[in-house]
């Protein structure tokens, strides 16, 4: 952080603005080796969700941070506002700025759709624009990571790999876009609940790492899955991609369920969708799923199944990560 911003100008423009897509991990980040810097135990791999994300505009406020979410002012005590303000504290330094932050999400907040990922990425990018720092993507990824781990992947688009890194200061823990594309790949977002989750991913990860016997096998599982996913992406081998992503998500959730007290993000609707996917697969359809720290399900399927998915999963939002 200090390394990135030392010598940088803190005289702002009138306002700064940026958009960041949210991302869905195919190989999850689950567990930190450093709680403060959000340094992960393992590397992870995601695909970004194009137009689903966060648009953030930032300007100077008078005597306190003023935070807007989807056009409404959020009270300073709200978790959302507190998280943003404490992230902004990192940038206040000796200049006592207060910020007006206007956040427009095209995804539900805190419902397992990683809005914190696009949120902190958009905020880091907007700060870069606001102060005209001209930081590199690697530096922006490191700054976004300080807000939320998965946000470091949202400064890139397409397939993205977050290198776990080894350094204590986190300067080698950042995300990089992969060169491969997959125009045929589709992600179906099924929002089964708009409710805020009861337990945040920070606490859930910590509890899992500390108490779950199954977590012991997670780092090796993630390492292997990452290797296989890289191969599947290079060869455009869809079933291998889907199978590995689904198995990775289930292993992450299994490790949470084996924590104490147990962590379970699924709702009956989540399980119903999983069973439907398995049933359709038995009938020969190439559909897979992944689930993050929430009850919502993301389907992975090839473009040719678009109409079939829309018919079978009512309300699904279909995203083409590599179109345009
Ligand atoms: O970055 P956080 O603290 O929101 O954690 C994200 C954790 C998962 O979404 C479950 C996995 C991931 O890699 O995005």
Short mmCIF file of C-alpha atoms and ligand atoms in Angstrom, two decimals:
data_model
loop_
_atom_site.label_atom_id
_atom_site.label_comp_id
_atom_site.label_asym_id
_atom_site.label_seq_id
_atom_site.Cartn_x
_atom_site.Cartn_y
_atom_site.Cartn_z
CA UNK A 1 0.00 0.00 0.00
CA UNK A 2 2.61 2.55 1.09
CA UNK A 3 4.87 1.22 -1.66
CA UNK A 4 2.17 1.79 -4.26
CA UNK A 5 1.09 5.26 -3.19
CA UNK A 6 4.38 6.78 -2.05
CA UNK A 7 5.11 9.93 -4.02
CA UNK A 8 1.63 9.94 -5.56
CA UNK A 9 -0.37 13.08 -5.97
CA UNK A 10 -3.38 13.54 -3.71
CA UNK A 11 -4.88 16.59 -5.45
CA UNK A 12 -8.16 15.37 -6.86
CA UNK A 13 -10.21 16.16 -9.94
CA UNK A 14 -13.84 17.22 -9.51
CA UNK A 15 -14.91 13.58 -9.59
CA UNK A 16 -13.63 10.14 -10.47
CA UNK A 17 -15.63 7.34 -11.99
CA UNK A 18 -15.16 3.66 -12.80
CA UNK A 19 -17.02 0.46 -13.56
CA UNK A 20 -15.93 -3.02 -12.53
CA UNK A 21 -17.59 -6.32 -13.38
CA UNK A 22 -18.23 -8.79 -10.64
CA UNK A 23 -16.52 -12.16 -10.95
CA UNK A 24 -17.45 -15.74 -10.26
CA UNK A 25 -14.68 -17.99 -9.02
CA UNK A 26 -14.37 -21.35 -10.77
CA UNK A 27 -11.61 -22.23 -8.30
CA UNK A 28 -12.50 -20.48 -5.04
CA UNK A 29 -10.53 -18.35 -2.66
CA UNK A 30 -11.33 -19.74 0.77
CA UNK A 31 -9.03 -18.98 3.70
CA UNK A 32 -6.54 -16.22 4.41
CA UNK A 33 -2.88 -16.35 5.37
CA UNK A 34 -3.12 -12.70 6.44
CA UNK A 35 -6.41 -11.30 7.74
CA UNK A 36 -5.53 -7.64 7.43
CA UNK A 37 -4.08 -7.67 3.92
CA UNK A 38 -6.54 -10.29 2.62
CA UNK A 39 -3.74 -12.58 1.52
CA UNK A 40 -5.11 -15.96 0.44
CA UNK A 41 -3.94 -19.44 1.33
CA UNK A 42 -4.34 -20.54 -2.31
CA UNK A 43 -4.44 -19.05 -5.79
CA UNK A 44 -7.86 -18.84 -7.42
CA UNK A 45 -9.42 -18.45 -10.86
CA UNK A 46 -12.53 -16.59 -11.94
CA UNK A 47 -14.54 -15.41 -14.88
CA UNK A 48 -15.89 -11.88 -14.88
CA UNK A 49 -19.56 -11.21 -15.51
CA UNK A 50 -19.41 -8.48 -18.13
CA UNK A 51 -22.21 -5.97 -17.53
CA UNK A 52 -23.05 -7.24 -14.04
CA UNK A 53 -21.05 -5.14 -11.65
CA UNK A 54 -20.64 -1.80 -9.96
CA UNK A 55 -20.40 1.75 -11.26
CA UNK A 56 -18.82 4.07 -8.71
CA UNK A 57 -18.46 7.82 -8.74
CA UNK A 58 -16.39 9.60 -6.14
CA UNK A 59 -16.02 13.25 -5.19
CA UNK A 60 -15.16 15.33 -2.12
CA UNK A 61 -17.68 15.71 0.72
CA UNK A 62 -17.65 18.32 3.50
CA UNK A 63 -17.22 16.88 6.97
CA UNK A 64 -18.03 13.15 6.75
CA UNK A 65 -18.22 10.39 4.16
CA UNK A 66 -21.53 10.37 2.33
CA UNK A 67 -22.31 7.01 0.80
CA UNK A 68 -25.04 6.29 -1.71
CA UNK A 69 -26.12 2.84 -2.79
CA UNK A 70 -28.36 2.60 -5.83
CA UNK A 71 -29.46 6.21 -5.48
CA UNK A 72 -30.24 6.10 -1.74
CA UNK A 73 -28.06 7.50 1.01
CA UNK A 74 -26.87 4.81 3.41
CA UNK A 75 -26.64 5.63 7.12
CA UNK A 76 -23.02 5.89 8.36
CA UNK A 77 -23.70 3.07 10.87
CA UNK A 78 -24.73 0.56 8.21
CA UNK A 79 -22.24 -2.27 7.58
CA UNK A 80 -22.02 -1.22 3.92
CA UNK A 81 -21.06 2.37 4.79
CA UNK A 82 -18.66 1.32 7.55
CA UNK A 83 -16.80 -1.03 5.21
CA UNK A 84 -16.42 1.67 2.60
CA UNK A 85 -15.37 4.33 5.11
CA UNK A 86 -12.76 2.10 6.70
CA UNK A 87 -11.41 1.26 3.23
CA UNK A 88 -11.26 5.00 2.44
CA UNK A 89 -9.33 5.52 5.70
CA UNK A 90 -6.42 3.79 3.97
CA UNK A 91 -6.28 6.66 1.49
CA UNK A 92 -6.88 9.61 3.79
CA UNK A 93 -3.34 9.82 5.14
CA UNK A 94 -2.40 13.26 6.37
CA UNK A 95 -4.88 14.94 4.02
CA UNK A 96 -8.19 14.81 5.78
CA UNK A 97 -10.50 14.12 2.89
CA UNK A 98 -14.07 13.05 3.18
CA UNK A 99 -15.63 11.42 0.19
CA UNK A 100 -18.98 11.24 -1.48
CA UNK A 101 -19.26 7.75 -2.93
CA UNK A 102 -22.09 6.96 -5.29
CA UNK A 103 -22.38 3.24 -5.92
CA UNK A 104 -24.71 1.76 -8.51
CA UNK A 105 -24.91 -2.02 -8.43
CA UNK A 106 -26.39 -4.10 -11.18
CA UNK A 107 -26.31 -7.08 -8.82
CA UNK A 108 -27.96 -7.66 -5.43
CA UNK A 109 -25.75 -6.62 -2.51
CA UNK A 110 -24.52 -9.35 -0.12
CA UNK A 111 -26.53 -12.21 -1.58
CA UNK A 112 -23.60 -14.39 -2.61
CA UNK A 113 -23.14 -12.63 -5.91
CA UNK A 114 -19.86 -11.07 -4.89
CA UNK A 115 -21.03 -7.45 -5.12
CA UNK A 116 -18.17 -6.64 -2.73
CA UNK A 117 -15.79 -7.84 -5.44
CA UNK A 118 -16.99 -5.38 -8.07
CA UNK A 119 -17.67 -2.77 -5.37
CA UNK A 120 -14.11 -2.53 -4.04
CA UNK A 121 -12.60 -2.92 -7.51
CA UNK A 122 -14.73 -0.05 -8.83
CA UNK A 123 -13.82 2.03 -5.78
CA UNK A 124 -10.07 1.45 -6.25
CA UNK A 125 -10.38 2.28 -9.97
CA UNK A 126 -12.48 5.37 -9.22
CA UNK A 127 -9.88 6.59 -6.67
CA UNK A 128 -7.17 6.11 -9.29
CA UNK A 129 -9.20 8.20 -11.73
CA UNK A 130 -10.06 10.81 -9.07
CA UNK A 131 -6.44 11.38 -7.99
CA UNK A 132 -4.99 10.77 -11.49
CA UNK A 133 -2.50 8.23 -10.13
CA UNK A 134 -2.26 6.19 -13.33
CA UNK A 135 -1.56 2.97 -11.42
CA UNK A 136 -0.87 -0.31 -13.22
CA UNK A 137 -3.44 -3.11 -13.23
CA UNK A 138 -1.25 -5.05 -10.82
CA UNK A 139 -1.14 -2.13 -8.37
CA UNK A 140 -4.89 -1.57 -8.70
CA UNK A 141 -5.48 -5.25 -8.04
CA UNK A 142 -3.43 -5.04 -4.84
CA UNK A 143 -5.37 -1.95 -3.69
CA UNK A 144 -8.74 -3.58 -4.48
CA UNK A 145 -7.67 -6.70 -2.55
CA UNK A 146 -7.35 -4.63 0.62
CA UNK A 147 -11.11 -3.97 0.46
CA UNK A 148 -12.15 -7.54 -0.27
CA UNK A 149 -10.00 -10.43 -1.43
CA UNK A 150 -12.08 -11.36 -4.45
CA UNK A 151 -12.12 -7.69 -5.55
CA UNK A 152 -8.53 -8.04 -6.76
CA UNK A 153 -9.86 -10.24 -9.59
CA UNK A 154 -12.50 -7.66 -10.57
CA UNK A 155 -10.00 -5.13 -11.89
CA UNK A 156 -9.57 -7.51 -14.85
CA UNK A 157 -12.09 -8.98 -17.30
CA UNK A 158 -12.48 -12.43 -18.82
CA UNK A 159 -10.73 -15.34 -17.15
CA UNK A 160 -8.59 -14.11 -14.29
CA UNK A 161 -6.06 -15.80 -12.06
CA UNK A 162 -5.24 -14.43 -8.63
CA UNK A 163 -1.72 -15.46 -7.68
CA UNK A 164 -1.67 -16.21 -3.97
CA UNK A 165 1.92 -14.97 -3.61
CA UNK A 166 4.27 -15.61 -0.71
CA UNK A 167 5.50 -12.18 0.42
CA UNK A 168 4.40 -10.89 3.82
CA UNK A 169 3.61 -7.45 2.40
CA UNK A 170 1.33 -8.94 -0.29
CA UNK A 171 3.12 -7.27 -3.19
CA UNK A 172 3.10 -10.56 -5.10
CA UNK A 173 -0.57 -11.32 -4.38
CA UNK A 174 -2.54 -9.88 -7.28
CA UNK A 175 -4.78 -10.90 -10.16
CA UNK A 176 -3.90 -11.14 -13.82
CA UNK A 177 -6.14 -11.66 -16.83
CA UNK A 178 -5.59 -14.83 -18.85
CA UNK A 179 -5.17 -14.51 -22.59
CA UNK A 180 -7.70 -17.25 -23.40
CA UNK A 181 -11.27 -16.40 -24.26
CA UNK A 182 -14.35 -18.61 -24.60
CA UNK A 183 -17.04 -16.86 -26.67
CA UNK A 184 -19.40 -19.82 -26.28
CA UNK A 185 -19.37 -19.87 -22.51
CA UNK A 186 -22.48 -18.71 -20.68
CA UNK A 187 -23.13 -18.05 -16.99
CA UNK A 188 -26.69 -18.13 -15.69
CA UNK A 189 -27.22 -16.22 -12.46
CA UNK A 190 -30.12 -17.51 -10.39
CA UNK A 191 -30.98 -15.12 -7.59
CA UNK A 192 -32.88 -17.25 -5.10
CA UNK A 193 -32.73 -14.77 -2.23
CA UNK A 194 -32.13 -11.02 -1.99
CA UNK A 195 -31.59 -11.21 1.76
CA UNK A 196 -28.30 -10.12 3.30
CA UNK A 197 -26.39 -13.16 4.45
CA UNK A 198 -26.25 -13.71 8.20
CA UNK A 199 -22.54 -14.53 8.24
CA UNK A 200 -19.98 -12.65 6.13
CA UNK A 201 -17.32 -14.49 4.14
CA UNK A 202 -14.54 -13.16 6.40
CA UNK A 203 -15.98 -14.83 9.51
CA UNK A 204 -17.01 -17.94 7.61
CA UNK A 205 -13.52 -18.42 6.15
CA UNK A 206 -11.88 -17.85 9.49
CA UNK A 207 -14.16 -20.28 11.29
CA UNK A 208 -13.70 -22.91 8.59
CA UNK A 209 -9.92 -22.64 8.62
CA UNK A 210 -9.82 -22.83 12.42
CA UNK A 211 -12.33 -25.58 13.14
CA UNK A 212 -13.05 -27.69 10.06
CA UNK A 213 -11.28 -31.01 9.74
CA UNK A 214 -12.19 -31.00 6.03
CA UNK A 215 -10.41 -27.68 5.49
CA UNK A 216 -7.09 -29.51 5.86
CA UNK A 217 -7.55 -31.02 2.42
CA UNK A 218 -8.71 -27.75 0.82
CA UNK A 219 -5.36 -26.13 -0.18
CA UNK A 220 -4.29 -29.22 -2.12
CA UNK A 221 -7.74 -29.60 -3.73
CA UNK A 222 -7.65 -25.94 -4.82
CA UNK A 223 -4.13 -26.34 -6.21
CA UNK A 224 -5.16 -29.36 -8.30
CA UNK A 225 -8.41 -27.78 -9.48
CA UNK A 226 -6.56 -24.66 -10.60
CA UNK A 227 -4.25 -26.77 -12.72
CA UNK A 228 -7.14 -28.68 -14.30
CA UNK A 229 -9.13 -25.49 -14.95
CA UNK A 230 -6.15 -23.95 -16.72
CA UNK A 231 -6.01 -27.01 -18.96
CA UNK A 232 -9.79 -27.00 -19.55
CA UNK A 233 -9.67 -23.32 -20.54
CA UNK A 234 -6.69 -23.78 -22.86
CA UNK A 235 -8.36 -26.76 -24.58
CA UNK A 236 -11.93 -25.34 -24.40
CA UNK A 237 -12.96 -28.61 -22.81
CA UNK A 238 -16.35 -27.63 -21.38
CA UNK A 239 -17.21 -30.73 -19.32
CA UNK A 240 -13.82 -30.61 -17.63
CA UNK A 241 -14.33 -26.92 -16.80
CA UNK A 242 -17.85 -27.47 -15.46
CA UNK A 243 -17.01 -30.58 -13.49
CA UNK A 244 -13.96 -29.02 -11.87
CA UNK A 245 -15.76 -25.78 -10.98
CA UNK A 246 -18.75 -27.64 -9.51
CA UNK A 247 -16.58 -30.02 -7.52
CA UNK A 248 -14.47 -27.12 -6.24
CA UNK A 249 -17.55 -25.22 -5.03
CA UNK A 250 -18.97 -28.32 -3.34
CA UNK A 251 -15.66 -29.02 -1.59
CA UNK A 252 -15.59 -25.44 -0.30
CA UNK A 253 -19.15 -25.74 1.02
CA UNK A 254 -18.40 -29.16 2.54
CA UNK A 255 -15.46 -27.63 4.42
CA UNK A 256 -17.81 -24.94 5.81
CA UNK A 257 -20.43 -27.45 6.88
CA UNK A 258 -17.76 -29.36 8.77
CA UNK A 259 -16.80 -26.19 10.70
CA UNK A 260 -18.07 -25.58 14.21
CA UNK A 261 -20.51 -23.93 14.60
CA UNK A 262 -21.41 -25.18 11.12
CA UNK A 263 -21.74 -22.75 8.22
CA UNK A 264 -24.48 -23.46 5.70
CA UNK A 265 -25.43 -20.87 3.10
CA UNK A 266 -27.87 -23.02 1.14
CA UNK A 267 -31.63 -22.70 1.15
CA UNK A 268 -34.04 -25.46 0.13
CA UNK A 269 -34.26 -23.64 -3.25
CA UNK A 270 -30.48 -23.91 -3.64
CA UNK A 271 -30.63 -27.67 -3.24
CA UNK A 272 -33.60 -27.93 -5.59
CA UNK A 273 -31.57 -26.16 -8.31
CA UNK A 274 -28.55 -28.40 -7.69
CA UNK A 275 -30.75 -31.49 -8.02
CA UNK A 276 -32.32 -30.17 -11.17
CA UNK A 277 -28.88 -29.59 -12.70
CA UNK A 278 -27.84 -33.14 -11.81
CA UNK A 279 -31.04 -34.52 -13.28
CA UNK A 280 -30.61 -32.57 -16.53
CA UNK A 281 -27.02 -33.73 -16.74
CA UNK A 282 -28.15 -37.31 -16.44
CA UNK A 283 -30.37 -36.61 -19.41
CA UNK A 284 -27.27 -35.55 -21.34
CA UNK A 285 -27.31 -31.75 -20.95
CA UNK A 286 -23.95 -30.08 -20.32
CA UNK A 287 -24.97 -27.88 -17.37
CA UNK A 288 -22.91 -27.33 -14.24
CA UNK A 289 -23.15 -24.97 -11.28
CA UNK A 290 -21.07 -23.06 -8.81
CA UNK A 291 -22.12 -21.38 -5.54
CA UNK A 292 -20.33 -18.73 -3.48
CA UNK A 293 -20.88 -17.62 0.12
CA UNK A 294 -24.64 -17.33 -0.25
CA UNK A 295 -27.69 -19.25 -1.42
CA UNK A 296 -27.67 -18.18 -5.07
CA UNK A 297 -26.57 -20.47 -7.85
CA UNK A 298 -24.58 -19.71 -10.99
CA UNK A 299 -25.05 -22.08 -13.90
CA UNK A 300 -22.31 -22.79 -16.42
CA UNK A 301 -23.36 -23.94 -19.87
CA UNK A 302 -22.55 -23.58 -23.58
CA UNK A 303 -24.30 -20.95 -25.71
CA UNK A 304 -26.38 -23.53 -27.59
CA UNK A 305 -28.31 -24.30 -24.38
CA UNK A 306 -29.37 -20.67 -23.81
CA UNK A 307 -33.05 -21.13 -24.75
CA UNK A 308 -33.24 -24.43 -22.87
CA UNK A 309 -31.80 -22.84 -19.70
CA UNK A 310 -34.17 -19.86 -19.93
CA UNK A 311 -37.13 -22.28 -20.18
CA UNK A 312 -36.01 -24.54 -17.36
CA UNK A 313 -34.75 -21.97 -14.84
CA UNK A 314 -37.27 -19.17 -14.66
CA UNK A 315 -35.83 -15.77 -13.81
CA UNK A 316 -32.27 -16.74 -14.74
CA UNK A 317 -30.05 -13.86 -15.83
CA UNK A 318 -27.79 -15.07 -18.62
CA UNK A 319 -24.39 -13.48 -19.10
CA UNK A 320 -21.95 -13.91 -22.00
CA UNK A 321 -18.58 -13.13 -20.40
CA UNK A 322 -16.67 -12.97 -23.69
CA UNK A 323 -19.06 -11.22 -26.04
CA UNK A 324 -18.07 -7.73 -27.29
O1 LIG B 1 -13.57 -11.57 -1.14
P1 LIG B 1 -14.59 -12.08 -0.16
O2 LIG B 1 -14.20 -11.81 1.23
O3 LIG B 1 -15.97 -11.59 -0.49
O4 LIG B 1 -14.63 -13.68 -0.32
C1 LIG B 1 -15.08 -14.34 -1.46
C2 LIG B 1 -15.25 -15.76 -1.22
C3 LIG B 1 -15.96 -16.54 -2.31
O5 LIG B 1 -16.80 -15.72 -3.06
C4 LIG B 1 -16.81 -17.60 -1.64
C5 LIG B 1 -14.97 -17.26 -3.20
C6 LIG B 1 -14.29 -16.46 -4.26
O6 LIG B 1 -13.19 -16.86 -4.65
O7 LIG B 1 -14.85 -15.46 -4.76
#
